[in-house]
């Protein structure tokens, strides 16, 4: 069982739809990172958060530390949002490294 | 526009050959990470440096892989000898200090025939 699980693994949406991608993890963490990877491979940092909610443009990320869960929302989705979205968690203590989820492949159709 | 650069971007080689991948971290960043990405495993940490010193290379096959930072502007990942199962995209990332804050390079796509 992966320590970091994302759902759904694949998601197809119509342009304009509201999208939610979920990330669950199995033990306590100190922080979480959402990343975006476009076709062609480049990885871009979207959000780093340890509590509450962050917003950047049409993207919103939330985290509930007690429930060990984070969500990434995209409002008014657009075909250019099509990418793989990756959740990575930072465990506290001796394991000072990011553990990655397997990603959610999002396709937004016009 | 500060970016992490990686060379080469693509490499095709035959089994048994040595492969060297290079990474130039963003100027001023003191942490450098090497990752491998495959369809099956996703992103996996291979090695992690802070101030040029290796802090964690537990994810790296020690018999054939080696990672070094000869100076603050260059990190290298070597595979010798390469095997077809090493085919993957290798990413370098650098950061200003916190493990969470990482900026990724464009990756090196390695194919071992």
GROMACS .gro file of C-alpha atoms in nm:
model
  223
    1UNK     CA    1   0.000   0.000   0.000
    2UNK     CA    2   0.143   0.334  -0.107
    3UNK     CA    3   0.199   0.576   0.179
    4UNK     CA    4   0.047   0.853  -0.031
    5UNK     CA    5  -0.265   0.778  -0.228
    6UNK     CA    6  -0.430   0.999  -0.484
    7UNK     CA    7  -0.775   0.976  -0.633
    8UNK     CA    8  -0.888   0.958  -0.894
    9UNK     CA    9  -0.597   0.818  -1.093
   10UNK     CA   10  -0.750   0.947  -1.415
   11UNK     CA   11  -0.999   1.225  -1.464
   12UNK     CA   12  -1.164   1.361  -1.777
   13UNK     CA   13  -1.360   1.683  -1.752
   14UNK     CA   14  -1.530   1.928  -1.981
   15UNK     CA   15  -1.399   2.279  -2.005
   16UNK     CA   16  -1.548   2.497  -1.734
   17UNK     CA   17  -1.610   2.218  -1.484
   18UNK     CA   18  -1.500   2.234  -1.121
   19UNK     CA   19  -1.237   1.969  -1.054
   20UNK     CA   20  -1.126   1.808  -0.730
   21UNK     CA   21  -0.821   1.585  -0.685
   22UNK     CA   22  -0.769   1.413  -0.352
   23UNK     CA   23  -0.459   1.306  -0.162
   24UNK     CA   24  -0.459   1.087   0.148
   25UNK     CA   25  -0.160   0.980   0.353
   26UNK     CA   26  -0.114   0.722   0.620
   27UNK     CA   27   0.088   0.887   0.897
   28UNK     CA   28   0.135   1.232   1.041
   29UNK     CA   29   0.316   1.480   0.823
   30UNK     CA   30   0.467   1.824   0.866
   31UNK     CA   31   0.373   1.960   0.524
   32UNK     CA   32   0.244   1.876   0.178
   33UNK     CA   33   0.337   1.983  -0.174
   34UNK     CA   34   0.119   1.986  -0.485
   35UNK     CA   35   0.303   1.961  -0.816
   36UNK     CA   36   0.195   1.980  -1.179
   37UNK     CA   37   0.361   1.787  -1.460
   38UNK     CA   38   0.270   1.873  -1.818
   39UNK     CA   39   0.309   1.639  -2.115
   40UNK     CA   40   0.675   1.667  -2.209
   41UNK     CA   41   0.771   1.623  -1.846
   42UNK     CA   42   0.837   1.955  -1.674
   43UNK     CA   43   0.742   1.958  -1.305
   44UNK     CA   44   0.615   2.279  -1.153
   45UNK     CA   45   0.542   2.353  -0.790
   46UNK     CA   46   0.184   2.465  -0.728
   47UNK     CA   47   0.142   2.484  -0.352
   48UNK     CA   48   0.323   2.406  -0.031
   49UNK     CA   49   0.101   2.395   0.274
   50UNK     CA   50   0.092   2.267   0.626
   51UNK     CA   51  -0.253   2.387   0.732
   52UNK     CA   52  -0.569   2.549   0.606
   53UNK     CA   53  -0.610   2.663   0.252
   54UNK     CA   54  -0.415   2.841  -0.021
   55UNK     CA   55  -0.540   2.999  -0.344
   56UNK     CA   56  -0.360   3.097  -0.659
   57UNK     CA   57  -0.569   3.205  -0.952
   58UNK     CA   58  -0.814   2.925  -1.033
   59UNK     CA   59  -0.634   2.677  -0.811
   60UNK     CA   60  -0.717   2.614  -0.448
   61UNK     CA   61  -0.545   2.369  -0.215
   62UNK     CA   62  -0.675   2.262   0.123
   63UNK     CA   63  -0.534   2.037   0.390
   64UNK     CA   64  -0.685   1.871   0.696
   65UNK     CA   65  -0.398   1.747   0.909
   66UNK     CA   66  -0.625   1.557   1.152
   67UNK     CA   67  -0.795   1.367   0.871
   68UNK     CA   68  -0.465   1.317   0.682
   69UNK     CA   69  -0.618   1.451   0.365
   70UNK     CA   70  -0.559   1.727   0.111
   71UNK     CA   71  -0.753   1.837  -0.192
   72UNK     CA   72  -0.660   2.035  -0.500
   73UNK     CA   73  -0.945   2.218  -0.668
   74UNK     CA   74  -0.951   2.377  -1.011
   75UNK     CA   75  -1.230   2.620  -1.084
   76UNK     CA   76  -1.347   2.696  -1.439
   77UNK     CA   77  -1.117   2.429  -1.581
   78UNK     CA   78  -0.947   2.485  -1.915
   79UNK     CA   79  -0.776   2.248  -2.161
   80UNK     CA   80  -0.440   2.400  -2.062
   81UNK     CA   81  -0.497   2.255  -1.712
   82UNK     CA   82  -0.452   1.908  -1.864
   83UNK     CA   83  -0.155   1.758  -1.683
   84UNK     CA   84  -0.056   1.511  -1.415
   85UNK     CA   85  -0.106   1.647  -1.064
   86UNK     CA   86   0.120   1.500  -0.798
   87UNK     CA   87   0.086   1.519  -0.423
   88UNK     CA   88   0.401   1.486  -0.211
   89UNK     CA   89   0.419   1.475   0.166
   90UNK     CA   90   0.697   1.561   0.405
   91UNK     CA   91   0.705   1.343   0.710
   92UNK     CA   92   0.846   1.489   1.024
   93UNK     CA   93   1.128   1.340   1.222
   94UNK     CA   94   1.415   1.140   1.077
   95UNK     CA   95   1.252   1.079   0.739
   96UNK     CA   96   1.330   1.424   0.606
   97UNK     CA   97   1.229   1.370   0.245
   98UNK     CA   98   0.928   1.397   0.018
   99UNK     CA   99   0.716   1.091  -0.045
  100UNK     CA  100   0.523   1.117  -0.371
  101UNK     CA  101   0.181   0.997  -0.474
  102UNK     CA  102   0.147   0.828  -0.810
  103UNK     CA  103  -0.032   1.124  -0.963
  104UNK     CA  104  -0.368   1.207  -1.115
  105UNK     CA  105  -0.387   1.240  -1.491
  106UNK     CA  106  -0.631   1.518  -1.578
  107UNK     CA  107  -0.765   1.575  -1.928
  108UNK     CA  108  -0.986   1.878  -1.982
  109UNK     CA  109  -1.174   1.862  -2.308
  110UNK     CA  110  -1.290   2.174  -2.493
  111UNK     CA  111   1.474   3.375  -1.471
  112UNK     CA  112   1.653   3.130  -1.241
  113UNK     CA  113   1.607   2.766  -1.336
  114UNK     CA  114   1.757   2.430  -1.268
  115UNK     CA  115   1.929   2.305  -1.582
  116UNK     CA  116   1.999   1.944  -1.671
  117UNK     CA  117   2.209   1.790  -1.944
  118UNK     CA  118   2.165   1.595  -2.156
  119UNK     CA  119   1.789   1.618  -2.206
  120UNK     CA  120   1.781   1.284  -2.383
  121UNK     CA  121   2.025   0.996  -2.379
  122UNK     CA  122   2.009   0.664  -2.560
  123UNK     CA  123   2.281   0.417  -2.478
  124UNK     CA  124   2.356   0.049  -2.487
  125UNK     CA  125   2.354  -0.179  -2.189
  126UNK     CA  126   2.686  -0.177  -2.010
  127UNK     CA  127   2.783   0.177  -2.102
  128UNK     CA  128   2.851   0.450  -1.848
  129UNK     CA  129   2.596   0.729  -1.828
  130UNK     CA  130   2.662   1.067  -1.668
  131UNK     CA  131   2.384   1.315  -1.605
  132UNK     CA  132   2.455   1.671  -1.495
  133UNK     CA  133   2.256   1.927  -1.304
  134UNK     CA  134   2.317   2.292  -1.239
  135UNK     CA  135   2.113   2.404  -0.937
  136UNK     CA  136   1.971   2.751  -0.903
  137UNK     CA  137   2.241   2.990  -0.781
  138UNK     CA  138   2.224   3.021  -0.405
  139UNK     CA  139   2.031   2.701  -0.345
  140UNK     CA  140   2.200   2.471  -0.096
  141UNK     CA  141   1.992   2.155  -0.135
  142UNK     CA  142   2.000   1.929  -0.440
  143UNK     CA  143   1.787   1.622  -0.503
  144UNK     CA  144   1.804   1.349  -0.767
  145UNK     CA  145   1.482   1.167  -0.856
  146UNK     CA  146   1.393   0.887  -1.093
  147UNK     CA  147   1.049   0.872  -1.252
  148UNK     CA  148   0.901   0.562  -1.411
  149UNK     CA  149   0.547   0.474  -1.510
  150UNK     CA  150   0.536   0.195  -1.254
  151UNK     CA  151   0.696   0.363  -0.953
  152UNK     CA  152   0.634   0.731  -1.008
  153UNK     CA  153   0.888   0.969  -0.855
  154UNK     CA  154   1.150   0.814  -0.629
  155UNK     CA  155   1.425   0.991  -0.441
  156UNK     CA  156   1.771   0.866  -0.532
  157UNK     CA  157   1.996   1.112  -0.347
  158UNK     CA  158   1.981   1.432  -0.147
  159UNK     CA  159   2.261   1.683  -0.085
  160UNK     CA  160   2.280   1.977   0.149
  161UNK     CA  161   2.572   2.217   0.119
  162UNK     CA  162   2.730   1.964  -0.121
  163UNK     CA  163   2.733   1.689   0.142
  164UNK     CA  164   2.528   1.376   0.076
  165UNK     CA  165   2.254   1.340   0.338
  166UNK     CA  166   2.048   1.056   0.199
  167UNK     CA  167   2.126   0.816  -0.082
  168UNK     CA  168   1.930   0.523   0.051
  169UNK     CA  169   1.714   0.510  -0.261
  170UNK     CA  170   2.009   0.463  -0.491
  171UNK     CA  171   2.140   0.123  -0.605
  172UNK     CA  172   2.492   0.149  -0.464
  173UNK     CA  173   2.654  -0.105  -0.691
  174UNK     CA  174   2.602   0.094  -1.010
  175UNK     CA  175   2.485   0.444  -0.920
  176UNK     CA  176   2.687   0.729  -0.775
  177UNK     CA  177   2.601   1.091  -0.707
  178UNK     CA  178   2.840   1.375  -0.637
  179UNK     CA  179   2.858   1.751  -0.609
  180UNK     CA  180   3.208   1.854  -0.712
  181UNK     CA  181   3.113   2.216  -0.654
  182UNK     CA  182   2.809   2.426  -0.568
  183UNK     CA  183   2.717   2.475  -0.933
  184UNK     CA  184   2.730   2.114  -1.046
  185UNK     CA  185   2.571   1.789  -0.936
  186UNK     CA  186   2.631   1.463  -1.123
  187UNK     CA  187   2.458   1.128  -1.131
  188UNK     CA  188   2.647   0.838  -1.284
  189UNK     CA  189   2.534   0.491  -1.376
  190UNK     CA  190   2.803   0.234  -1.449
  191UNK     CA  191   2.726  -0.011  -1.598
  192UNK     CA  192   2.383   0.088  -1.724
  193UNK     CA  193   2.104  -0.167  -1.761
  194UNK     CA  194   1.773  -0.157  -1.949
  195UNK     CA  195   1.584  -0.132  -1.618
  196UNK     CA  196   1.752   0.205  -1.561
  197UNK     CA  197   1.546   0.352  -1.845
  198UNK     CA  198   1.352   0.637  -1.687
  199UNK     CA  199   1.337   1.013  -1.659
  200UNK     CA  200   1.586   1.148  -1.407
  201UNK     CA  201   1.503   1.478  -1.244
  202UNK     CA  202   1.724   1.708  -1.048
  203UNK     CA  203   1.571   1.960  -0.809
  204UNK     CA  204   1.726   2.230  -0.596
  205UNK     CA  205   1.601   2.433  -0.305
  206UNK     CA  206   1.697   2.718  -0.076
  207UNK     CA  207   1.697   2.509   0.238
  208UNK     CA  208   1.366   2.350   0.332
  209UNK     CA  209   1.311   2.000   0.195
  210UNK     CA  210   0.955   2.092   0.102
  211UNK     CA  211   1.062   2.377  -0.125
  212UNK     CA  212   1.211   2.227  -0.439
  213UNK     CA  213   1.243   2.356  -0.794
  214UNK     CA  214   1.265   2.087  -1.058
  215UNK     CA  215   1.482   2.073  -1.366
  216UNK     CA  216   1.345   1.958  -1.704
  217UNK     CA  217   1.473   1.605  -1.659
  218UNK     CA  218   1.697   1.369  -1.855
  219UNK     CA  219   1.513   1.096  -2.043
  220UNK     CA  220   1.740   0.791  -2.041
  221UNK     CA  221   1.686   0.489  -2.262
  222UNK     CA  222   1.915   0.190  -2.216
  223UNK     CA  223   1.889  -0.061  -2.499
   0.00000   0.00000   0.00000
